[in-house]
Coordinates of C-alpha atoms and ligand atoms in Angstrom, one line a residue:
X1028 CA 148.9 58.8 108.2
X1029 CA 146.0 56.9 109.5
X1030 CA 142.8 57.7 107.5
X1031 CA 139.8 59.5 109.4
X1032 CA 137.8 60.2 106.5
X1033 CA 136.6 58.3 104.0
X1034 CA 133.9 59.0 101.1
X1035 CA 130.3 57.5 99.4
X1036 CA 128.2 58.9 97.8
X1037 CA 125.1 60.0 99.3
X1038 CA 122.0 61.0 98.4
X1039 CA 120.6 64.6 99.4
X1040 CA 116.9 63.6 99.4
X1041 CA 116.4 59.9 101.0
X1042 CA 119.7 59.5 102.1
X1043 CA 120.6 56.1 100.1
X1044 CA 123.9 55.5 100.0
X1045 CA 126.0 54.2 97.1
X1046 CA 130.0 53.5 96.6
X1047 CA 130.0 54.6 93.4
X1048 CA 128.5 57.7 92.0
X1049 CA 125.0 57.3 89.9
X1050 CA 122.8 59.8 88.2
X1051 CA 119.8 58.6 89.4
X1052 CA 118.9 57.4 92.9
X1053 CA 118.3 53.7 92.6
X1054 CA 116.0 54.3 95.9
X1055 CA 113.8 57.0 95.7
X1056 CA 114.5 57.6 92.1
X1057 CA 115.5 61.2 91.7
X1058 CA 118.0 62.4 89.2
X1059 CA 121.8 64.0 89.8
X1060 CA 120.8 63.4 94.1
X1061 CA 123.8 61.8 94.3
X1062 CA 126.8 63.8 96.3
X1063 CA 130.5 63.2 97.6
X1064 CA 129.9 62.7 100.9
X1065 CA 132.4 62.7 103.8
X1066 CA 132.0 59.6 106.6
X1067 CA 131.9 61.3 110.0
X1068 CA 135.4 60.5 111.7
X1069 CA 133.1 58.9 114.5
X1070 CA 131.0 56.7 112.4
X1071 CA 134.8 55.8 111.0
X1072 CA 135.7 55.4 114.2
X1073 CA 133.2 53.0 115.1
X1074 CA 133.9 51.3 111.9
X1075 CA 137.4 51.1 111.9
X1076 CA 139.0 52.0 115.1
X1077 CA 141.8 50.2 117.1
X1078 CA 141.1 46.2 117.2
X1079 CA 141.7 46.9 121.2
X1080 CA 138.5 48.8 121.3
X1081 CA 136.7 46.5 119.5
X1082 CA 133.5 45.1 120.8
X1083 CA 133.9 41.8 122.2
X1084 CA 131.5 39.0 123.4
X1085 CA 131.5 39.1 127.2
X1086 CA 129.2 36.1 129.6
X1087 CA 125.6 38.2 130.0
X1088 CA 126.5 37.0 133.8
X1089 CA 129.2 39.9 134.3
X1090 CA 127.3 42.3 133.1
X1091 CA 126.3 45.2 135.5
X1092 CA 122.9 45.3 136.3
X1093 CA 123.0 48.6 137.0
X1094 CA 123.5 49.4 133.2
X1095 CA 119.8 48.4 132.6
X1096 CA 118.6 50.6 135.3
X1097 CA 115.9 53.1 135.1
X1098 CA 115.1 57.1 136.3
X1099 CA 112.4 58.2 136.9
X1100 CA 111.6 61.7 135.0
X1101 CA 109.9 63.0 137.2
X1102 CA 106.3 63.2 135.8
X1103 CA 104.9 59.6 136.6
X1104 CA 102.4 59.7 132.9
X1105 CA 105.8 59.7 131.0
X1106 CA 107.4 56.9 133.3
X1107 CA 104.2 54.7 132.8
X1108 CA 104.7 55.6 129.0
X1109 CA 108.2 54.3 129.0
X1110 CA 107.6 51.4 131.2
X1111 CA 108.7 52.8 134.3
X1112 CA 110.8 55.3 133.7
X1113 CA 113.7 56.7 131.1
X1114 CA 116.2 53.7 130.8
X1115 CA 119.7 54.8 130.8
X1116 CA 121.5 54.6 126.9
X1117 CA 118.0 55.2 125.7
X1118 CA 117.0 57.0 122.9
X1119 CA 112.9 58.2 123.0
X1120 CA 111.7 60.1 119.7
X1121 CA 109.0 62.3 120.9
X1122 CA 106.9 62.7 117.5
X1123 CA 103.7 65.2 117.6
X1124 CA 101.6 68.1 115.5
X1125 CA 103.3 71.5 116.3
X1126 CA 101.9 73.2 119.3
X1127 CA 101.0 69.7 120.8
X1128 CA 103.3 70.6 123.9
X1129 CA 106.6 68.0 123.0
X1130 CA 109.0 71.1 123.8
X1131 CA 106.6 71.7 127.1
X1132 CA 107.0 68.1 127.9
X1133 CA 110.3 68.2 127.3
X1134 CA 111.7 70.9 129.6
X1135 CA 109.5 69.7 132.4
X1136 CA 111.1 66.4 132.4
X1137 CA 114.3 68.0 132.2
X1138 CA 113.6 69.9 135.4
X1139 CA 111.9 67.0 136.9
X1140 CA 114.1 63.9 136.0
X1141 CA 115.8 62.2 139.0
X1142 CA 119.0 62.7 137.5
X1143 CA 122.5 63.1 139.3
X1144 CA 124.2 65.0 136.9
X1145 CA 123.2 67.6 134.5
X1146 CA 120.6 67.6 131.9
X1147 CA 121.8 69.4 128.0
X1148 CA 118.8 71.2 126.3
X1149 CA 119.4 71.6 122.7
X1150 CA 117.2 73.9 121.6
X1151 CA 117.5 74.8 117.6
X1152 CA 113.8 76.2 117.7
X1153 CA 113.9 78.8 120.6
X1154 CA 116.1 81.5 121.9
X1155 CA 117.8 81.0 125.2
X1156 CA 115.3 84.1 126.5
X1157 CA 112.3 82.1 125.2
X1158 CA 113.3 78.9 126.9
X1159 CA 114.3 80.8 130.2
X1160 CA 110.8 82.6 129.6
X1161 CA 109.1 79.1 129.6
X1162 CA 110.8 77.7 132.3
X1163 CA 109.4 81.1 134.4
X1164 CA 105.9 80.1 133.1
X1165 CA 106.1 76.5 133.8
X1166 CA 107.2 77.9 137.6
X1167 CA 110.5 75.4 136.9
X1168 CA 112.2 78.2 139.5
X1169 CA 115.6 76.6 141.1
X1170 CA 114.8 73.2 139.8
X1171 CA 116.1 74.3 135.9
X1172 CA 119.9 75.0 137.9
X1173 CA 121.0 71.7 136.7
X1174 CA 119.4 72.4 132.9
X1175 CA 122.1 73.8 130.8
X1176 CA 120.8 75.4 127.3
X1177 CA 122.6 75.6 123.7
X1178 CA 120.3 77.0 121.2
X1179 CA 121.8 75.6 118.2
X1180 CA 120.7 72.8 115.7
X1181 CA 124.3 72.8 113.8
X1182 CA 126.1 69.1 114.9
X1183 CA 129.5 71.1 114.4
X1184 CA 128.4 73.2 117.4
X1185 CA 126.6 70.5 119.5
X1186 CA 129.3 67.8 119.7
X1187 CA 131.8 70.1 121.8
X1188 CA 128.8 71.2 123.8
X1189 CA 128.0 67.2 124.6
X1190 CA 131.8 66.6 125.5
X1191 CA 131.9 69.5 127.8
X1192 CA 128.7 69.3 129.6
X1193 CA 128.8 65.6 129.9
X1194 CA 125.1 65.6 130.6
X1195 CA 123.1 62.3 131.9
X1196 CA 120.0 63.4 130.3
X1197 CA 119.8 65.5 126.6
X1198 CA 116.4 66.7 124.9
X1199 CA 117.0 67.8 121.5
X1200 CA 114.2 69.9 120.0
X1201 CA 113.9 69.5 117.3
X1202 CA 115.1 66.5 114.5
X1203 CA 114.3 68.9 112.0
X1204 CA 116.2 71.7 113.1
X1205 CA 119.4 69.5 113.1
X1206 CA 121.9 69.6 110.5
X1207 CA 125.5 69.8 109.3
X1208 CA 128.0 69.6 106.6
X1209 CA 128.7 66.0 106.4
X1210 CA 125.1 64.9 105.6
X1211 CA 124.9 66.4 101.9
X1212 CA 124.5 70.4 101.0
X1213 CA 120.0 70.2 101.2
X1214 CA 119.5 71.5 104.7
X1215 CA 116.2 70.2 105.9
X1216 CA 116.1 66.7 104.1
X1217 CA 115.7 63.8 105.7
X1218 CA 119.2 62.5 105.3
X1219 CA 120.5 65.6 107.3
X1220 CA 117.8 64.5 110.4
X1221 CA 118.6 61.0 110.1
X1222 CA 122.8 61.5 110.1
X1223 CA 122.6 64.2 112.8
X1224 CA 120.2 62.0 114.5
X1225 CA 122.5 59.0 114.1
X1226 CA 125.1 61.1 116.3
X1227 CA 123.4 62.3 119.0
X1228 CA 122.1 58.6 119.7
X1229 CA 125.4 57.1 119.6
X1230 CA 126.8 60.0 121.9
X1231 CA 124.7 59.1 124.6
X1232 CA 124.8 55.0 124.0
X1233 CA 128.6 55.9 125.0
X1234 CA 128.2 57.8 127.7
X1235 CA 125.3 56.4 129.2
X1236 CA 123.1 59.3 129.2
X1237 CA 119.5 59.1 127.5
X1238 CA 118.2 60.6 124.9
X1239 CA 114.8 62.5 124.0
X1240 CA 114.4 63.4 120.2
X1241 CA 111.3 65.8 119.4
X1242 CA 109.9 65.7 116.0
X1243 CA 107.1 67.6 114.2
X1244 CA 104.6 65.3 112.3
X1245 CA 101.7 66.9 110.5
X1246 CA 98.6 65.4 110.0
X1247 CA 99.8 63.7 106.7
X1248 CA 103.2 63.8 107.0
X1249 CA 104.0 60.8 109.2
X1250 CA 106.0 59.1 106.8
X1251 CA 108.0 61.6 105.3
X1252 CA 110.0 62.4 108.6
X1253 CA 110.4 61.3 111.9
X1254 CA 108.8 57.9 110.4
X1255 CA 112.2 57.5 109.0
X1256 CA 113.9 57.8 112.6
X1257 CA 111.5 55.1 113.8
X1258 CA 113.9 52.5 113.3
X1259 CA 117.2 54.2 115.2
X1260 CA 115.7 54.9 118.2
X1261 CA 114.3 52.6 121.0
X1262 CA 111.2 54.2 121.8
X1263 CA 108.8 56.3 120.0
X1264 CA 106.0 58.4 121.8
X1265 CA 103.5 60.3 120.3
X1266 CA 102.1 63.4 121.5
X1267 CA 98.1 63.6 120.8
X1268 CA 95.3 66.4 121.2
X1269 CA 91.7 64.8 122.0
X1270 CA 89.5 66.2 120.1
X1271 CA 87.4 67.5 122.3
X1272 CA 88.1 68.9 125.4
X1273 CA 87.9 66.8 128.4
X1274 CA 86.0 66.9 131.1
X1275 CA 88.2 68.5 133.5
X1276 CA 90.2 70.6 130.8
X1277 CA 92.2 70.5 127.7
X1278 CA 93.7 67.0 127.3
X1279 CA 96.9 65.2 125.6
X1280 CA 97.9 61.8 125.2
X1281 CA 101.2 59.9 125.3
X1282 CA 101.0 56.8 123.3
X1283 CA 104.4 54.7 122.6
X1284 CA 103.8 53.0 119.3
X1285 CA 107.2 51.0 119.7
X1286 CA 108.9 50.4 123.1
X1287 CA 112.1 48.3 123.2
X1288 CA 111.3 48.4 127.0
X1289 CA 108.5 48.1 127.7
X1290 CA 104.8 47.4 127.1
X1291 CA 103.1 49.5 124.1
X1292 CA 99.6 49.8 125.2
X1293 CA 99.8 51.8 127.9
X1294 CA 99.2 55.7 127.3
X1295 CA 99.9 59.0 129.4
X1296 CA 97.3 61.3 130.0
X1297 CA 98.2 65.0 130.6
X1298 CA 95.9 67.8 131.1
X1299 CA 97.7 71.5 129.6
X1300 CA 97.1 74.3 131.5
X1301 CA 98.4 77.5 132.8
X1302 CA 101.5 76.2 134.2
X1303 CA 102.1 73.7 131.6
X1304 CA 101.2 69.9 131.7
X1305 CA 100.3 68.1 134.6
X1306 CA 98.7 65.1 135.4
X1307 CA 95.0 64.2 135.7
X1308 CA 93.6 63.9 139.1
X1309 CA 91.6 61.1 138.3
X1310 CA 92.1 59.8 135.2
X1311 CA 89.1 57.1 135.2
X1312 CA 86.8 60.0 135.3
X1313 CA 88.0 61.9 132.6
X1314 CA 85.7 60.6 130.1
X1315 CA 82.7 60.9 132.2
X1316 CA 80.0 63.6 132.2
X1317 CA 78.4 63.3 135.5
X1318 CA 75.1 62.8 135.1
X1319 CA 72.2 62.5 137.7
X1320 CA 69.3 60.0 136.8
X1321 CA 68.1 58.5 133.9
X1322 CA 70.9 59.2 131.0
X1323 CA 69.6 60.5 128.0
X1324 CA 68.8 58.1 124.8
X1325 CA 72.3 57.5 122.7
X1326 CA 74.5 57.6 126.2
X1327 CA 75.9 54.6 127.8
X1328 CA 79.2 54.5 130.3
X1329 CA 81.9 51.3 129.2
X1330 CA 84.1 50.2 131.9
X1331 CA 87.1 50.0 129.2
X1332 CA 91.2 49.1 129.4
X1333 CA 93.3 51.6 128.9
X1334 CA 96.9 49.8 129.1
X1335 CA 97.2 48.5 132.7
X1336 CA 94.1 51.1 134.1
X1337 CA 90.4 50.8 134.0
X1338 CA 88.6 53.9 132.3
X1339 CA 85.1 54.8 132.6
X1340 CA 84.1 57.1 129.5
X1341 CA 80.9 57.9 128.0
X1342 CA 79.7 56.6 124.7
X1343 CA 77.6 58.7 122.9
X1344 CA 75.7 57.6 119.7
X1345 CA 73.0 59.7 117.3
X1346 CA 71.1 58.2 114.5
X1347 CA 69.6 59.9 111.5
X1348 CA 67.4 58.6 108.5
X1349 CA 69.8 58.5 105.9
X1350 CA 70.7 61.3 103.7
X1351 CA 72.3 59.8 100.6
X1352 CA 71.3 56.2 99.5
X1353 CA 73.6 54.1 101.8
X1354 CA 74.0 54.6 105.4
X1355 CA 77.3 56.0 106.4
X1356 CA 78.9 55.3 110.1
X1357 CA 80.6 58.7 111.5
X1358 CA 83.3 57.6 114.4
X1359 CA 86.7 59.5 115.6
X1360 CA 87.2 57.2 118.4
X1361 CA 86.2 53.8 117.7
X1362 CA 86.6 52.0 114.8
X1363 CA 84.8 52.4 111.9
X1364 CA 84.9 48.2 111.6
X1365 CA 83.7 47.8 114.7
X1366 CA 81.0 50.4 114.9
X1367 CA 79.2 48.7 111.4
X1368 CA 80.2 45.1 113.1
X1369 CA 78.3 46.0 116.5
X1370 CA 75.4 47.6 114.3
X1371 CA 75.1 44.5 112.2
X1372 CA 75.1 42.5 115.0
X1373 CA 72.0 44.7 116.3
X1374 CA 70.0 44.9 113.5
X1375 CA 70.6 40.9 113.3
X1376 CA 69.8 39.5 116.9
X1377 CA 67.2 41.8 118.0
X1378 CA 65.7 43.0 114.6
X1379 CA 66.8 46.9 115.2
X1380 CA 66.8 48.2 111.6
X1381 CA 69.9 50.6 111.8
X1382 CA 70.4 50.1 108.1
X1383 CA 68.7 52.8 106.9
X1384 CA 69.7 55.1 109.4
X1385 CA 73.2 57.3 109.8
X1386 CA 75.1 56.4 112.6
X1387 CA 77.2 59.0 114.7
X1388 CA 79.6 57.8 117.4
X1389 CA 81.5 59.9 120.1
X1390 CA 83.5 59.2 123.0
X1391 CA 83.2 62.2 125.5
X1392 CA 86.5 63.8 125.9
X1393 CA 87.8 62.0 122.7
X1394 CA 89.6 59.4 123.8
X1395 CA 90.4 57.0 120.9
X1396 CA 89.2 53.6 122.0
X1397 CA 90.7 50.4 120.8
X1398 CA 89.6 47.9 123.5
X1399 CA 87.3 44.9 122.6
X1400 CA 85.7 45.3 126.1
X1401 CA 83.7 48.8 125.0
X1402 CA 81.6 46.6 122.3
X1403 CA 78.8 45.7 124.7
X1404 CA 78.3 50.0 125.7
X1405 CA 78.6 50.9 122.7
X1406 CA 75.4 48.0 121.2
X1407 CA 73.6 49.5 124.2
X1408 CA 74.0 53.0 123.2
X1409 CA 73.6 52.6 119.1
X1410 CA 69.8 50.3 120.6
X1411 CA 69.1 53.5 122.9
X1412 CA 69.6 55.9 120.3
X1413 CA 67.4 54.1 117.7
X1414 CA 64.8 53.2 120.3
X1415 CA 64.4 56.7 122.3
X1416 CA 65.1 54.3 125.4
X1417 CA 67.7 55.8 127.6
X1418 CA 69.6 53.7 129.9
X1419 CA 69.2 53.7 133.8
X1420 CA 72.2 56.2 135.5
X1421 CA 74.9 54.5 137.6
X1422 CA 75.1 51.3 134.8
X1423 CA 78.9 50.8 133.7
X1424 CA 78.8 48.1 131.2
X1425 CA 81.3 46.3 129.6
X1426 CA 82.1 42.7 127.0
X1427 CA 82.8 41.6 123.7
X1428 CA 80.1 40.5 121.5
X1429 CA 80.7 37.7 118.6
X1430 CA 79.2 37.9 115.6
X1431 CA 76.4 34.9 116.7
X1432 CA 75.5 38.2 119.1
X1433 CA 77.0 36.0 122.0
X1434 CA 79.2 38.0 124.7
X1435 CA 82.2 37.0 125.1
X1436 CA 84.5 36.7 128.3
X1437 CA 87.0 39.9 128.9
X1438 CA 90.2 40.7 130.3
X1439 CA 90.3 41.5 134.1
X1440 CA 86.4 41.7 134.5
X1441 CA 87.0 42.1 138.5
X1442 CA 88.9 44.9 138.4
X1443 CA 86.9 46.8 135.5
X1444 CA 84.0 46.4 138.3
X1445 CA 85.9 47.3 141.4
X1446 CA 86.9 50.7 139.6
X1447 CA 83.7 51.4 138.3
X1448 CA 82.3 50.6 142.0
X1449 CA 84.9 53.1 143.3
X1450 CA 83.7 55.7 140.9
X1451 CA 80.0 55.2 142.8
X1452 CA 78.6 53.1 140.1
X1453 CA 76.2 50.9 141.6
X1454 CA 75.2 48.2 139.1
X1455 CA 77.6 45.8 136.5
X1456 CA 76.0 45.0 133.3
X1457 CA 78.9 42.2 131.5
X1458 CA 79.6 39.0 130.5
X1459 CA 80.2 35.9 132.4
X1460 CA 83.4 35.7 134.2
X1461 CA 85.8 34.0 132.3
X1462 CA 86.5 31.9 135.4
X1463 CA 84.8 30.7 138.8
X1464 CA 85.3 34.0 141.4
X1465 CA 86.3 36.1 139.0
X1466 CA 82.9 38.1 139.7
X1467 CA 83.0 40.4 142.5
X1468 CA 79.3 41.2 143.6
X1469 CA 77.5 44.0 141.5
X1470 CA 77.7 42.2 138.2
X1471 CA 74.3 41.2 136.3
X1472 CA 75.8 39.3 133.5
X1473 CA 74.8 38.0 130.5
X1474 CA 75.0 35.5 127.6
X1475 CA 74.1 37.4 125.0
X1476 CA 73.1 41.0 123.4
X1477 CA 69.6 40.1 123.2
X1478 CA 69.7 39.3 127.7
X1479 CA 72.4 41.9 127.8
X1480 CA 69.8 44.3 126.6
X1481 CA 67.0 43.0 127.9
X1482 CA 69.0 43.7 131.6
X1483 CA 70.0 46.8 130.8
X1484 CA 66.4 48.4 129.5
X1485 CA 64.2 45.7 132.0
X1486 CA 62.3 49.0 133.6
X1487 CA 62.0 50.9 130.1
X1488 CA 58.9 50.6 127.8
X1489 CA 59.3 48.4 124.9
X1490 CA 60.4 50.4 121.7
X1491 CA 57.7 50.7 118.7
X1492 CA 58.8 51.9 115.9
X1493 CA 62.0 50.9 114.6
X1494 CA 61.9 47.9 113.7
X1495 CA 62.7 44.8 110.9
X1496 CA 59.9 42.8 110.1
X1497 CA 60.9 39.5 111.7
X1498 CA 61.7 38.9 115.6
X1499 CA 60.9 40.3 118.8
X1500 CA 62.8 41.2 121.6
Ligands
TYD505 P1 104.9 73.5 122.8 O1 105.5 72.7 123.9 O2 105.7 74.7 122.3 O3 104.6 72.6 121.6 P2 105.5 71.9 120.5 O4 106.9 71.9 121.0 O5 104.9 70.5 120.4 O6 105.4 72.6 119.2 O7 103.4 73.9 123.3 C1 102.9 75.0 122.8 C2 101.4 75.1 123.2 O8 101.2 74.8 124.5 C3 101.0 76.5 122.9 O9 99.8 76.4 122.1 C4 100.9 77.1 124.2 C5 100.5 75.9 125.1 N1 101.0 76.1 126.5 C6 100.1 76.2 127.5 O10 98.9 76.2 127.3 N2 100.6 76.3 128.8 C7 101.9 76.4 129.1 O11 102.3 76.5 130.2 C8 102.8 76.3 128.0 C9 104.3 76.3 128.2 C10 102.4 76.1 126.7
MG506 MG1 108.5 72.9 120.3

């Protein structure tokens, strides 16, 4: 009889596996971990099967294009996520704090995805009532026909359920919730989300249907869990709250930190409301408090990147006398490194004394922002907030700054200006373009912090206080 099961032994906590049984893991170290485990008949399969169905090489040349093809989900901050959509034989783990919205994100695409044939919701987290109850409140209505339901998280009940739906499209919500038999007796471990895991994704790699994986990941818990899925999947998004509220409403982001298709730097920006998420209007003006006039001291706007779009978002920076004995830098949403390096770089070319001061930096809306091109706004806010100066309204600024204080050429200096023109800003304050016609007319530009500022404060009063003892401005 031909042999469908075969057996290792496995451990119940990491999932290392070993031929021979041990009494201690040899890779996360725990004693008497190691069980009899049963290979899955499909993994044997896979393994072992018939030589005919053996993969073979076959010239890329034949291959049909088609089997690279993309659909759209139907919400267009997810596609951009993905890189234009949810590629077919995908599998996308959807990693995010609990109540971030990842099952809300997930039922939307399933009623929105341009999918011809039906889309499997596996649900080990909600009743069927509570997801029909969502689906009323999200205002799915007759678009959720094509959803099928199974609330379950046991593989034993899900396989049969994949085989006789057949769907194009599956969410499974969530990793943790899945389990079975095979994967060791410890429900909940790791090995049991990685094995069931390991099934679902080869499932749809054969039946060319996509998958979307949701995982919960606490605050300090990213490497415990769906860290360890990382690997098996081809994308992985993650679902984050702003800190603050944005200007229109409450916001989320969609950040891939690995995309086998795509770029990684572009991120999706939803807004949750009533009726679930939905996209912002106008996305370049989240991060904006409109302001008439003069801004006050500490606020200047940065014409930033944000993937392939321009955003315009508010920098806001406070300065205290110290409290302890060293100064201390206070930033969500840029870098620590680069607020001190920017500061530095003040207190050095134009002799602002921020050493002795405590630095507080916010981006309005709380938008993490990881773009070079926000250190010229952000200098010009930390030098308003010292000096009391604020900066003239309708100023987007934008540039690099070296450490000699120079500023340095940036990515697609045009269109951060165009946008920022669009948005009714009326004057450009950046560095050179990094080549002949790059500049569009509006832009003052600069060679260094000390002009840059110097532009940028020309109808202010000189500051007279805080100051170090050598240099003027
Ligand atoms: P949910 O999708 O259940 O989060 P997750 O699956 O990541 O745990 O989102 C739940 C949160 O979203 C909850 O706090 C309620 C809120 N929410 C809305 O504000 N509006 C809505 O229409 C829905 C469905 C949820
Ligand atoms: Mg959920």
């Amino acid at each position: 009889m031909k042999k469908n099961r075969a057996l290792i032994f496995k451990c119940g906590f990491c999932g290392h596996e070993e031929p021979k049984w041990l009494g201690r893991c040899p890779e996360c170290g725990e004693w008497n971990s190691l069980v009899e485990t049963a290979v899955s008949a499909a993994v044997l399969q896979r393994t072992e099967g018939d030589p005919k169905n053996r993969p073979r090489s076959l010239p890329l040349s034949s291959v049909d294009p088609q089997e690279g093809s993309r659909i759209s989900s139907g919400l267009p901050e997810l596609d951009r996520v993905l890189g234009g959509g949810i590629m077919k034989r995908s599998a996308v783990l959807l990693g995010g704090e609990p109540g971030i919205g990842k099952s809300t994100l997930l039922l939307q695409a399933a009623a929105a995805a341009d999918t011809r044939g039906r889309v499997l919701y596996i649900s080990g987290e909600e009743s069927a009532g509570q997801l029909r109850m969502r689906a009323d409140r999200l205002g799915l209505g007759p678009q959720s026909g094509r959803i099928e339901v199974c609330c379950t998280g046991a593989l034993a009940d899900i396989t049969p359920i994949l085989e006789a739906v057949k769907p194009v499209l599956v969410m499974a919500d969530s990793a943790q919730t899945l389990h079975t038999d095979e994967a060791g007796p410890a429900p909940g471990t790791v090995n049991q989300m990685k094995f069931c895991s390991y099934e679902l994704i080869s499932w749809v790699k054969e039946h060319d249907a996509a998958l979307f994986l949701a995982a919960h990941v606490t605050k300090d818990g990213l490497i415990s869990g769906p860290k360890t899925l990382e690997h098996m999947v081809d994308t992985v998004l993650y679902f984050e709250q702003s800190e603050n509220r944005g200007a229109q409403g409450d916001c989320r982001f969609l950040r891939a930190v690995k995309n086998r298709f795509g770029s990684v730097d572009e991120i999706g920006i939803f807004m949750m409301g009533e009726k679930g998420l939905s996209m912002a209007s106008d996305p370049s003006l989240l991060f904006l408090v409109r302001r008439e006039g003069t801004l006050p001291p500490g606020v200047a706007t940065a014409a930033v990147l944000e993937g392939s779009r321009t955003l315009l978002v508010e920098i806001q920076v406070l300065t205290v006398p110290v409290k302890g004995s060293m100064s201390r830098v206070f930033s969500g949403s840029i870098d620590l490194p680069r607020v001190s390096r920017v500061a530095a770089s003040l207190e050095k070319h134009l002799s602002l004394r921020l050493s002795d001061q405590d630095i507080y930096v916010n981006v309005a809306g709380g938008i993490r922002i990881t773009e070079v091109g926000v250190e010229l706004a952000l200098a010009a806010a930390l030098y308003s907030a010292r000096t009391g100066l604020p900066l003239p309204g309708g100023t987007a600024i934008a540039g690099e700054l070296s450490l000699t204080g120079e500023l340095l050429p940036i990515r697609r200096l045009a269109g951060r200006i165009k946008t920022a023109r669009g948005l009714g800003f009326n004057r450009f304050v950046g560095p050179s373009p990094a080549s002949e016609g790059e500049g569009p007319g509006g832009l003052e530009n600069a060679a260094d912090i000390k002009s840059a500022v110097k532009i940028l404060f020309a109808g202010e009063q000189k500051p007279q206080t805080p100051r170090t003892k050598a240099g003027s401005l």
